[in-house]
Tab-separated table of C-alpha atoms in Angstrom:
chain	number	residue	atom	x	y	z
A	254	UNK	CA	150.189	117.299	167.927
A	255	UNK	CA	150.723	113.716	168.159
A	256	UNK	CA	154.229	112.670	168.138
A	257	UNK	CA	153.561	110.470	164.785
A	258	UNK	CA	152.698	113.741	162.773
A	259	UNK	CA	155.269	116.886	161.598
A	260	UNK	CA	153.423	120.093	160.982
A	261	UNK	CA	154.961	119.346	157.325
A	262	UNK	CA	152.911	116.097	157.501
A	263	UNK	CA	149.704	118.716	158.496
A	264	UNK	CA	150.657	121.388	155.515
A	265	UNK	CA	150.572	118.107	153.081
A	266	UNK	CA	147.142	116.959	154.267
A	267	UNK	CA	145.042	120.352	153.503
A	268	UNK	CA	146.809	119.750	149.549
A	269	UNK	CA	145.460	116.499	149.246
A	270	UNK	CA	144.002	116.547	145.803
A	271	UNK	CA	140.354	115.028	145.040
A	272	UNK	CA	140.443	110.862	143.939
A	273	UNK	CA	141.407	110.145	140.343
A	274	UNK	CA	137.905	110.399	138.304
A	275	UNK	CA	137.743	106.760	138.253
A	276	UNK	CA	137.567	106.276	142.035
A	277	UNK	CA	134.584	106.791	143.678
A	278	UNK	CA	134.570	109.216	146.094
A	279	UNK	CA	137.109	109.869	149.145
A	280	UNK	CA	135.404	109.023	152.670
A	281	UNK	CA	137.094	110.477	155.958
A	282	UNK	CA	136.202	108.761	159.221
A	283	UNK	CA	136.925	111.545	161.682
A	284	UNK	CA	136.878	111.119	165.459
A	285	UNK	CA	138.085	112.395	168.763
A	286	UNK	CA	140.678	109.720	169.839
A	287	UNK	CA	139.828	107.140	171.867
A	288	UNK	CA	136.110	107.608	171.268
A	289	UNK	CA	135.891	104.458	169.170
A	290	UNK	CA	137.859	105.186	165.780
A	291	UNK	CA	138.397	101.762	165.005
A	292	UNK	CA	134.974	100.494	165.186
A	293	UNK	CA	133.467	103.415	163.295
A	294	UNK	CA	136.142	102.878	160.510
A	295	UNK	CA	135.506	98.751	160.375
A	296	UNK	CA	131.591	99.810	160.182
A	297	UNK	CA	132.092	102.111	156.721
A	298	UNK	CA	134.559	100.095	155.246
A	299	UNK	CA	132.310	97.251	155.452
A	300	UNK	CA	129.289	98.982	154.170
A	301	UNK	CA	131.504	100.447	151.776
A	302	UNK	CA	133.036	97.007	150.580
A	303	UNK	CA	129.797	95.551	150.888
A	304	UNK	CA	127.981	98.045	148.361
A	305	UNK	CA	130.445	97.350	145.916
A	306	UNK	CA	130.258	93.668	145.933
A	307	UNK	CA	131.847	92.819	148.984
A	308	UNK	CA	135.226	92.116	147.040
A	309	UNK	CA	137.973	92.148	149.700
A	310	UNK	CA	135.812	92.390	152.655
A	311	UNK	CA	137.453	91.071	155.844
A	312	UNK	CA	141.293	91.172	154.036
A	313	UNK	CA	143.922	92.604	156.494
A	314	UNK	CA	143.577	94.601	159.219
A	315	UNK	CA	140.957	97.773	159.394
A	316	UNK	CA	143.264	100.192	158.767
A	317	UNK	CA	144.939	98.499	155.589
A	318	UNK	CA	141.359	99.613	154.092
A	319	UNK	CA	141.221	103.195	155.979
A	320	UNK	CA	144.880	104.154	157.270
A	321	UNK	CA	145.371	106.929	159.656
A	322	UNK	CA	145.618	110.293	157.281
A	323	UNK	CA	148.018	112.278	159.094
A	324	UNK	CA	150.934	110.145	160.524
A	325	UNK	CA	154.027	110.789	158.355
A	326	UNK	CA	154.601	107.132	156.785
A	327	UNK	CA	151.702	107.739	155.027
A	328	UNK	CA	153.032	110.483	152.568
A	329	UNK	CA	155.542	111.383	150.101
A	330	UNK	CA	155.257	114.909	149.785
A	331	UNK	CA	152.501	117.740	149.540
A	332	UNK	CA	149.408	116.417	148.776
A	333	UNK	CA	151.336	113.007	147.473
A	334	UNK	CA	150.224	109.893	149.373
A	335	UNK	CA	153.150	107.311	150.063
A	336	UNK	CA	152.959	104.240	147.210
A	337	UNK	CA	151.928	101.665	149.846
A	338	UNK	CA	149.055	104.121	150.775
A	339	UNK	CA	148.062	104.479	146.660
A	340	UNK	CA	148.501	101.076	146.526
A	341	UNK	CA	145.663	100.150	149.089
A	342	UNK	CA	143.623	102.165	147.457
A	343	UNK	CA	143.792	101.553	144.137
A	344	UNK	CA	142.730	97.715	145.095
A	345	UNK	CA	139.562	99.224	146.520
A	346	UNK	CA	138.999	101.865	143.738
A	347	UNK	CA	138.424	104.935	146.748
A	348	UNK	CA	140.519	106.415	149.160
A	349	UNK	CA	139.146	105.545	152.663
A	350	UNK	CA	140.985	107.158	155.751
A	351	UNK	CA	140.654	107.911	159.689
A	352	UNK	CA	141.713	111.083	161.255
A	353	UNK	CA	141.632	113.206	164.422
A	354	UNK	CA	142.264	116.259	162.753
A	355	UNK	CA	140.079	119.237	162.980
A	356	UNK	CA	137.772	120.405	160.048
A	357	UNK	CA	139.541	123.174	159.315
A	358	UNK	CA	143.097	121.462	159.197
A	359	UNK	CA	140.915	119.094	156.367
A	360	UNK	CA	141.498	119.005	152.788
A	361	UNK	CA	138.170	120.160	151.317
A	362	UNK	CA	136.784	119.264	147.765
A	363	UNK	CA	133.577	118.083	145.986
A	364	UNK	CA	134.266	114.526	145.933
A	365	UNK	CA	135.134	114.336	149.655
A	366	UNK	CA	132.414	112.657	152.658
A	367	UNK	CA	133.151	113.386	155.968
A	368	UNK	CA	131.550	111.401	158.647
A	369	UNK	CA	132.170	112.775	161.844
């Protein structure tokens, strides 16, 4: 357990609901750390950004686009992302993120990719 994650902060991420129906759907970058997390997530957020017109491409930092999903800034309670989190998305119209976690500690739903 990394010392920027509760096992509260865990619980919340399995109850993370599926996107709002008018965001496409939610992509998970998920690596073993230091095996090149960063890089993978610039990659899909620029192919991501880039299929949808490229708006916002290049803005702010990497993980401004796909923030780390289980550090405990990033939430407000179960399954409730923090508003700075919600508000990154909503300016990109998905929820991107990066993780370490395990598949089975992973919130599962039909409108979920997982690239691992």
């Amino acid at each position: 357990l990394l010392d920027i994650t509760s096992l509260q902060t865990l619980r919340w991420c399995m109850e993370l609901p599926p996107p709002p129906e008018d965001y496409a759907e939610d992509v998970f970058v998920c690596s073993y750390p230091k095996s090149g997390t960063t890089w993978l997530q610039h990659i899909v957020g620029s192919l991501v950004l880039r299929a949808r017109g490229g708006e916002g491409l290049g803005e702010g930092h990497v993980s401004s686009r796909t923030p780390f999903f289980e550090i405990d800034p990033h939430w407000s309670g179960p399954g409730e992302l923090a508003p700075h989190i919600v508000e990154g998305h909503r300016q990109i119209g998905r929820r991107m993120f990066n993780t370490h976690l395990w598949w089975e500690m992973m919130p599962k739903h039909d409108r979920a990719r997982y690239i691992y």
